[in-house]
mmCIF file of C-alpha atoms in Angstrom:
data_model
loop_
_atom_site.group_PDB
_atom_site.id
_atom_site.type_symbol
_atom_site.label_atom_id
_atom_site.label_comp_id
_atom_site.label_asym_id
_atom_site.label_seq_id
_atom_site.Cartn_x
_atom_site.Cartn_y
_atom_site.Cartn_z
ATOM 1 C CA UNK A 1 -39.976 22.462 -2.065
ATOM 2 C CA UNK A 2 -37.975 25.535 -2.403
ATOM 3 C CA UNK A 3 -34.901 25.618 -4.633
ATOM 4 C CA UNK A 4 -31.871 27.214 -4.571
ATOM 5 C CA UNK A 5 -28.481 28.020 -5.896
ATOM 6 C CA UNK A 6 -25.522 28.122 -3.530
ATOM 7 C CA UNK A 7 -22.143 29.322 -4.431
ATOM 8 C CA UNK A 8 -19.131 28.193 -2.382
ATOM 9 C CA UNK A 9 -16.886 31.132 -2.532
ATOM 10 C CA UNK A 10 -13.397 32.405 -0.218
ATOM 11 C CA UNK A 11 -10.727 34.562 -0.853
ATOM 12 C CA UNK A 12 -8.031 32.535 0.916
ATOM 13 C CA UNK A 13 -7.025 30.071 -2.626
ATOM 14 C CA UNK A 14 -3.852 28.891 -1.772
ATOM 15 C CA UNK A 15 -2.765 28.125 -4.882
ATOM 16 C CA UNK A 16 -3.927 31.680 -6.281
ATOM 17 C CA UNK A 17 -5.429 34.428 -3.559
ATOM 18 C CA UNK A 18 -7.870 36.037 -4.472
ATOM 19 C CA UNK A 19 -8.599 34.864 -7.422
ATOM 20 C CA UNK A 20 -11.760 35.402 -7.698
ATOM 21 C CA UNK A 21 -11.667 39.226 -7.123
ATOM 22 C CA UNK A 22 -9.095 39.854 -8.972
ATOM 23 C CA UNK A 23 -10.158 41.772 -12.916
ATOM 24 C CA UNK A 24 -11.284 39.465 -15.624
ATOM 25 C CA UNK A 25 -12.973 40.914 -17.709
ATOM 26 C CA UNK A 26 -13.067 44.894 -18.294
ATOM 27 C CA UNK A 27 -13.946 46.224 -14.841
ATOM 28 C CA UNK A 28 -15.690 42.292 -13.896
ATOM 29 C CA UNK A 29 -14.145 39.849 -11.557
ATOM 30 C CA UNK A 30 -15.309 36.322 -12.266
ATOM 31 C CA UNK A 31 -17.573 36.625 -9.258
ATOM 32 C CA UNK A 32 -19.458 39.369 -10.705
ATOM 33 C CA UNK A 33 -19.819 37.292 -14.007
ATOM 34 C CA UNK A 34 -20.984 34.266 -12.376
ATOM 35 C CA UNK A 35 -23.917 35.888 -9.910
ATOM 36 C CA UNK A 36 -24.875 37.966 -12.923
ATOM 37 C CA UNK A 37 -24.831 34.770 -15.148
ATOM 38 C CA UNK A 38 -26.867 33.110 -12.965
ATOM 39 C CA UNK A 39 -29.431 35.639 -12.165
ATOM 40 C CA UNK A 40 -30.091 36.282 -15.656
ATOM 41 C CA UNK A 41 -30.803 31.978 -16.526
ATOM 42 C CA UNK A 42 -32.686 31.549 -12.927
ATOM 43 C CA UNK A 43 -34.007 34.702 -12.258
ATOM 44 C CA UNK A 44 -36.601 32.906 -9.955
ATOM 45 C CA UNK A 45 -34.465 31.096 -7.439
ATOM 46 C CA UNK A 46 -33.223 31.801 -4.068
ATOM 47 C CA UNK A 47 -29.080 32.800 -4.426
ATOM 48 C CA UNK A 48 -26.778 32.293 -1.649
ATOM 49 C CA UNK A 49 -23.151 33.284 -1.780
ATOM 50 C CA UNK A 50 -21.534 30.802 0.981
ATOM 51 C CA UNK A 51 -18.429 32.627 2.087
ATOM 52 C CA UNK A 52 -16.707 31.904 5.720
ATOM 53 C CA UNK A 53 -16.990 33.745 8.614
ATOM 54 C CA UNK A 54 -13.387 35.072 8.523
ATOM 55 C CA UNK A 55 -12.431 38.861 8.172
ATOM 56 C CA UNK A 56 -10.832 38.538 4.904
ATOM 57 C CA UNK A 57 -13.613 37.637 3.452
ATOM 58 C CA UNK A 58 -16.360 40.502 4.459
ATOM 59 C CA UNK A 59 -15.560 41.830 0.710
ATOM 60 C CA UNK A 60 -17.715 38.480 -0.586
ATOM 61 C CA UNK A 61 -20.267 39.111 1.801
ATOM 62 C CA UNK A 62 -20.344 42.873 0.467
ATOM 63 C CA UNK A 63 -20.562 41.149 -3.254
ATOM 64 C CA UNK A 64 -23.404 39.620 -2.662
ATOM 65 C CA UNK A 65 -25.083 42.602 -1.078
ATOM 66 C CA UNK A 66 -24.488 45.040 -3.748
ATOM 67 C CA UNK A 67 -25.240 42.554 -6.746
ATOM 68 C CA UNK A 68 -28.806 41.736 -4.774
ATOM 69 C CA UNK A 69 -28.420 38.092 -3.801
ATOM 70 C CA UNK A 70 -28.292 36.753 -0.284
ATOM 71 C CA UNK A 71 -25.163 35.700 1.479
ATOM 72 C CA UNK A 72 -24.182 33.066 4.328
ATOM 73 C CA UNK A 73 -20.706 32.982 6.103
ATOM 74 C CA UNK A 74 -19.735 29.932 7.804
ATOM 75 C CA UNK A 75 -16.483 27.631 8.763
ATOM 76 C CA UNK A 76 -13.657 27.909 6.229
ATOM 77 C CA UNK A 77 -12.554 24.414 6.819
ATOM 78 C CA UNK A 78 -16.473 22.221 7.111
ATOM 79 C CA UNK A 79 -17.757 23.648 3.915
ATOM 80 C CA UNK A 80 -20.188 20.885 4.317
ATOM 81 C CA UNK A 81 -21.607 21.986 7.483
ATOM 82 C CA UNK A 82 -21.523 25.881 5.513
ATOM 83 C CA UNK A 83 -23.528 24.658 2.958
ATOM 84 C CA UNK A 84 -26.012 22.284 5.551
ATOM 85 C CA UNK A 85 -26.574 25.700 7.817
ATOM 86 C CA UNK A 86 -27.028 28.092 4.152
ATOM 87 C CA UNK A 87 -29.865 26.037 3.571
ATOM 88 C CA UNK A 88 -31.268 25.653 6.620
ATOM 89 C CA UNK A 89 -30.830 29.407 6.947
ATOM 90 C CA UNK A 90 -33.272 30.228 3.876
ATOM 91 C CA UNK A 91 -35.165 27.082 4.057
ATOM 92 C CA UNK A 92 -33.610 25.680 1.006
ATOM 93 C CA UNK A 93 -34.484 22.090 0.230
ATOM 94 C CA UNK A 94 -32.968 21.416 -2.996
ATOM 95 C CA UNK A 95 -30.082 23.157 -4.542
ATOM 96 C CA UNK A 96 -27.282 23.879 -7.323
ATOM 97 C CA UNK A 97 -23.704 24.021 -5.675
ATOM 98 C CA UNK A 98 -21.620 26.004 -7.798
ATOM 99 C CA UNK A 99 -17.721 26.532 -7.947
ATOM 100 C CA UNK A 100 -16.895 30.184 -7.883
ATOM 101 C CA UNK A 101 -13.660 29.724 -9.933
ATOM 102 C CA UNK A 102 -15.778 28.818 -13.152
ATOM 103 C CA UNK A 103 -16.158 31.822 -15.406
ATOM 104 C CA UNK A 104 -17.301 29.456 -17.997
ATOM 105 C CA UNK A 105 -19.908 27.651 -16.178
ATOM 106 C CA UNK A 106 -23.371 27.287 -17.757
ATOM 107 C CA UNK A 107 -25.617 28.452 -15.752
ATOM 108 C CA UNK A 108 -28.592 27.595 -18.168
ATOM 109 C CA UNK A 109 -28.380 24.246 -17.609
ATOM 110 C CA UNK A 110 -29.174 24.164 -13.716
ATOM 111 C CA UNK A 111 -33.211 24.505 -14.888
ATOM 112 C CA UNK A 112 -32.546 21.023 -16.614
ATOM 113 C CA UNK A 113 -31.083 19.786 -13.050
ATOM 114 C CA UNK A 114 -34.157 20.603 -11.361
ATOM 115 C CA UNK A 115 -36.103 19.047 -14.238
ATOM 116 C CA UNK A 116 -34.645 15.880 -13.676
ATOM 117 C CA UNK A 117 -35.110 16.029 -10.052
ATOM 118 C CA UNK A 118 -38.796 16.623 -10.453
ATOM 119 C CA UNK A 119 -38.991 13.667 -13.402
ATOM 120 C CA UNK A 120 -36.880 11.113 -10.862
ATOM 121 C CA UNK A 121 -35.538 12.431 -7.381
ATOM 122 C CA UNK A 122 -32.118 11.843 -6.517
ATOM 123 C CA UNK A 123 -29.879 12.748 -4.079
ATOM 124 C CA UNK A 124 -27.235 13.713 -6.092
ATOM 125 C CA UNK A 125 -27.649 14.817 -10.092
ATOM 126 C CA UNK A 126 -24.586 16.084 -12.530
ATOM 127 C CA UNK A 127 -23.610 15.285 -16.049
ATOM 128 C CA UNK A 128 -20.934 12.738 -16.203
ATOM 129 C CA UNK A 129 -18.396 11.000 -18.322
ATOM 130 C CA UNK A 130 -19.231 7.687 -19.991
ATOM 131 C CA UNK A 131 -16.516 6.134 -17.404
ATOM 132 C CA UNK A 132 -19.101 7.073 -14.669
ATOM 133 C CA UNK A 133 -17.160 9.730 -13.242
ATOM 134 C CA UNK A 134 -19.247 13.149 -12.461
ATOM 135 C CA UNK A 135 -17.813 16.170 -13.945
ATOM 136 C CA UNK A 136 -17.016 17.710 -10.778
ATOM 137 C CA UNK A 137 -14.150 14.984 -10.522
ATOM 138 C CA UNK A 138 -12.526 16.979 -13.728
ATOM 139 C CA UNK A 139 -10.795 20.102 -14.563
ATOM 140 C CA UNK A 140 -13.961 20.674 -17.220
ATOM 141 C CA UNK A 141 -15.153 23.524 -15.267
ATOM 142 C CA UNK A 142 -18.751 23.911 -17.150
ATOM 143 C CA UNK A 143 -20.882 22.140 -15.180
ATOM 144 C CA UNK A 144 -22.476 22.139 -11.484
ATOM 145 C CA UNK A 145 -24.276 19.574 -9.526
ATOM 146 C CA UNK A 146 -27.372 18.997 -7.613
ATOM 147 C CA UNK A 147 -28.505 17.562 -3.726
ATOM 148 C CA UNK A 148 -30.519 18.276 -1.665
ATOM 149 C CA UNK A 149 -30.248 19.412 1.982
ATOM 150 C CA UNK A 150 -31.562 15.983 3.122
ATOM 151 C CA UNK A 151 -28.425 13.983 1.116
ATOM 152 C CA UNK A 152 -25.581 16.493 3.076
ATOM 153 C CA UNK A 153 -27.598 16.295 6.291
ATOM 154 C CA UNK A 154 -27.177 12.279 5.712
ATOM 155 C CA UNK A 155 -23.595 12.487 4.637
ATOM 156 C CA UNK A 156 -22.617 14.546 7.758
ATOM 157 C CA UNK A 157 -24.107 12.177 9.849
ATOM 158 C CA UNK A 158 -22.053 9.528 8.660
ATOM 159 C CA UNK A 159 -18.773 10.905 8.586
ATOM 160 C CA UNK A 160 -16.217 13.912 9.431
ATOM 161 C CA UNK A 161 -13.056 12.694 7.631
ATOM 162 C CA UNK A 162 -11.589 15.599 5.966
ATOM 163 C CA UNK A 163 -11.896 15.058 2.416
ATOM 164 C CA UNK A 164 -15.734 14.640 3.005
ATOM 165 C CA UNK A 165 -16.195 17.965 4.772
ATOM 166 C CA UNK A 166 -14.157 19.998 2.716
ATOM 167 C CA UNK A 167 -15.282 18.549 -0.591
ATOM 168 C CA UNK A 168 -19.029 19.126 -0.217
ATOM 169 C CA UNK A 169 -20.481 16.114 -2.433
ATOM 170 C CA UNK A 170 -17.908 13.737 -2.834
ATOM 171 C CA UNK A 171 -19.377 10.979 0.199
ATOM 172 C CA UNK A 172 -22.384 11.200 -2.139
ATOM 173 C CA UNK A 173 -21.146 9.806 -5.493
ATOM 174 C CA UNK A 174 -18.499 7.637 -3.629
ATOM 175 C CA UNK A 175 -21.187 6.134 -1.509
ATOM 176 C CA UNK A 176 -23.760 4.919 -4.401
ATOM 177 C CA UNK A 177 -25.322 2.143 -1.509
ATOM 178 C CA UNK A 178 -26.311 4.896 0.448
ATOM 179 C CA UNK A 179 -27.233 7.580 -1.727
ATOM 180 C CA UNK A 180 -29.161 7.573 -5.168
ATOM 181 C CA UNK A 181 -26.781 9.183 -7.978
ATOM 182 C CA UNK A 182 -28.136 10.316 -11.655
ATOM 183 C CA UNK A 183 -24.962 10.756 -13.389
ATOM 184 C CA UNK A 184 -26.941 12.817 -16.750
ATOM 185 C CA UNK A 185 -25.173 11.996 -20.300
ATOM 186 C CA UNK A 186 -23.438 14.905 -21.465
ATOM 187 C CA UNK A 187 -23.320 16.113 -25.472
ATOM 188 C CA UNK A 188 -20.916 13.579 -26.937
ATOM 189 C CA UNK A 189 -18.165 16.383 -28.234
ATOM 190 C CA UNK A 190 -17.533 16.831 -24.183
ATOM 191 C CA UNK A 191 -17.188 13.296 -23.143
ATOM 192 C CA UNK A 192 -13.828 11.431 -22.955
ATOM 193 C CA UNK A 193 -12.450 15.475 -23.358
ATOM 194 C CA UNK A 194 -10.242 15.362 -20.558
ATOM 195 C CA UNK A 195 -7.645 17.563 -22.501
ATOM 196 C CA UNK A 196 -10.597 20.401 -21.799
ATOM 197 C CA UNK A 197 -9.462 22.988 -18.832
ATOM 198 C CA UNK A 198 -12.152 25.426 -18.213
ATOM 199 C CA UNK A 199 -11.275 25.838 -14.154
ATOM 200 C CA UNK A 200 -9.007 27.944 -12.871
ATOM 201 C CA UNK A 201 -6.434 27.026 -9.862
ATOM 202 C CA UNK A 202 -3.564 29.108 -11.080
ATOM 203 C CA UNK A 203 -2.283 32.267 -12.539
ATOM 204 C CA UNK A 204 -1.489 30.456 -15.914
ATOM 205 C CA UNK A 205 -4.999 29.375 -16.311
ATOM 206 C CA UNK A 206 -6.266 32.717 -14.805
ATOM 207 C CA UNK A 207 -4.357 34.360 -17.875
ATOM 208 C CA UNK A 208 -5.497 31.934 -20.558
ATOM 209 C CA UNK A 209 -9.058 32.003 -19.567
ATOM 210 C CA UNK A 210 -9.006 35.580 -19.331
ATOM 211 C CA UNK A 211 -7.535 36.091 -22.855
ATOM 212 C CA UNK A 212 -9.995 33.337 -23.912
ATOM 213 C CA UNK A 213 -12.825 34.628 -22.369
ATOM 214 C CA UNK A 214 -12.339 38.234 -23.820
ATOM 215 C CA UNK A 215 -12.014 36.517 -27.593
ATOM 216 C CA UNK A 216 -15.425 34.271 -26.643
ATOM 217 C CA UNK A 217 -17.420 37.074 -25.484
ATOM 218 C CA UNK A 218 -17.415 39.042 -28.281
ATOM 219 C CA UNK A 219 -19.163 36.273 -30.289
ATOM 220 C CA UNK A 220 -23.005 35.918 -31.273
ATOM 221 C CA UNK A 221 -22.585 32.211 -30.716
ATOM 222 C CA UNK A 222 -22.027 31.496 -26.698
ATOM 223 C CA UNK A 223 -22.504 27.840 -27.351
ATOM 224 C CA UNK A 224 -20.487 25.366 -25.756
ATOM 225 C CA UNK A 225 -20.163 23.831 -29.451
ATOM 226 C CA UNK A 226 -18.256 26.981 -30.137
ATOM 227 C CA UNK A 227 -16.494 27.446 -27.230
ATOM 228 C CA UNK A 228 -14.929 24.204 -28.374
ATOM 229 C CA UNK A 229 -14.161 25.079 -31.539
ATOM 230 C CA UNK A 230 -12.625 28.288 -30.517
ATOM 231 C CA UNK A 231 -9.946 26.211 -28.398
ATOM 232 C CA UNK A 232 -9.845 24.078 -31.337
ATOM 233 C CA UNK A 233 -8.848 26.942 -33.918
ATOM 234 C CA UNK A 234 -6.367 28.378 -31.614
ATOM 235 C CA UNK A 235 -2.829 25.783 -31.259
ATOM 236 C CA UNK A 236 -2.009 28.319 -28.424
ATOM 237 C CA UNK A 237 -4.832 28.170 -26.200
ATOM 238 C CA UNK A 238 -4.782 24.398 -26.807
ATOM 239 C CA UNK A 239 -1.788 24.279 -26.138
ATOM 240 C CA UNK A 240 -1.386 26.421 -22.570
ATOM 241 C CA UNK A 241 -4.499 24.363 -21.773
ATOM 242 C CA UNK A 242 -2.785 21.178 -21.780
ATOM 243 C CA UNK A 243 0.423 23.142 -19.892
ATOM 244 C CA UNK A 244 -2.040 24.269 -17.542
ATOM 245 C CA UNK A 245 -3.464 20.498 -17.141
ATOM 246 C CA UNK A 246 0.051 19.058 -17.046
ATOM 247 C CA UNK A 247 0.763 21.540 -14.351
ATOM 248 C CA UNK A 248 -1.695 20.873 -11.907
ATOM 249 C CA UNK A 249 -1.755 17.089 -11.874
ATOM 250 C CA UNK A 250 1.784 17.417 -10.521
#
């Protein structure tokens, strides 16, 4: 069984373009932080930046060649399908799907993924909320997922509505008769914290995350523990980040 880590990535946000490229930190865009991220906690698995096939987004294709990891381009639109055919492509079986407009995602927590894949197979494997709800379906922005190749190959079969093949996993979770789901417990200070905004969607939370991510890197402690307690200490980040969550549910 080969694994992999797949990162769904396109410069055409409407919401924010770009976003991705744009400076974060110093001379890094949060692209650049993520594959490095990731390369340093799984420095054994096969990386794939999933881009699409359109002009505009050559630069992401030219990412992933200069930072060493492999790169697919596919549909914009049937991300599914893109991520179905990046497999297939490097004969990936099992696989981390990662959001590329996380800079805070943990990375060393996709080894515990494939853990629990190895202790009890699924076809679909997060952290969720006690309400049953994966993280994905929040604006925590910490956290990936894991299927496997089989799972989307099962889920395209069965349907081509929209939401489905945009939204890579969602017929998985939603369809719990026809797919097993391991929703994993996360550390109680996360759960029920849906006042937490780690993603990023706009330019407000581009600017808070970037101010927060400058004040968080400096630290010895990294830990999600302090992360929180950073947000915590601050009434202005807090408070942007519930502007910022406010904002987007609109």
């Amino acid at each position: 069984m080969k694994d992999g880590i797949i990162i769904q990535a396109r410069t055409g946000s409407t919401r924010l373009h770009n976003k991705i490229l744009l400076p974060f930190y110093g001379e890094q865009r949060i692209i650049d932080i993520l594959i490095a991220n990731i390369k340093q906690a799984c420095p054994d698995k096969c990386i794939v930046l999933a881009t699409t096939n359109r002009p505009q987004d050559d630069v992401l294709a030219e990412t992933a060649r200069q930072a060493g990891i492999l790169s697919f381009r596919g549909d914009e639109d049937n991300v599914l399908d893109r991520f179905i055919r990046a497999a297939e492509v490097f004969g990936i079986n099992r696989f981390i799907r990662v959001c590329s407009d996380n800079p805070f995602l943990r990375p060393e927590t996709f080894n515990t993924f494939f853990a629990e894949h190895n202790f009890c197979p699924a076809d679909y494997i997060a952290y969720g909320f006690a309400d049953g709800r994966p993280t994905i379906k929040s604006h925590l922005g910490l956290y990936s997922e894991l299927t496997t190749i089989d799972a989307l190959r099962r889920a395209a079969v069965s349907t081509q509505e929209k939401l489905y093949i945009e939204h890579v996993t969602i017929y998985l979770y939603t369809h719990p008769e026809k797919f097993k789901v391991r929703l994993l417990p996360l550390p109680a200070e996360l759960d029920g914290r849906f006042d937490l905004r780690f993603t990023l969607d706009t330019m407000e939370d581009f600017t808070l995350l970037q101010e927060l991510y400058a004040t968080f890197h400096e630290k010895t402690d990294r830990s999600v523990h302090a992360l929180l307690q950073l947000v915590q200490s601050h009434p202005d980040y807090r408070a942007r980040m519930l502007e910022n969550i406010a904002r987007n549910e609109k």
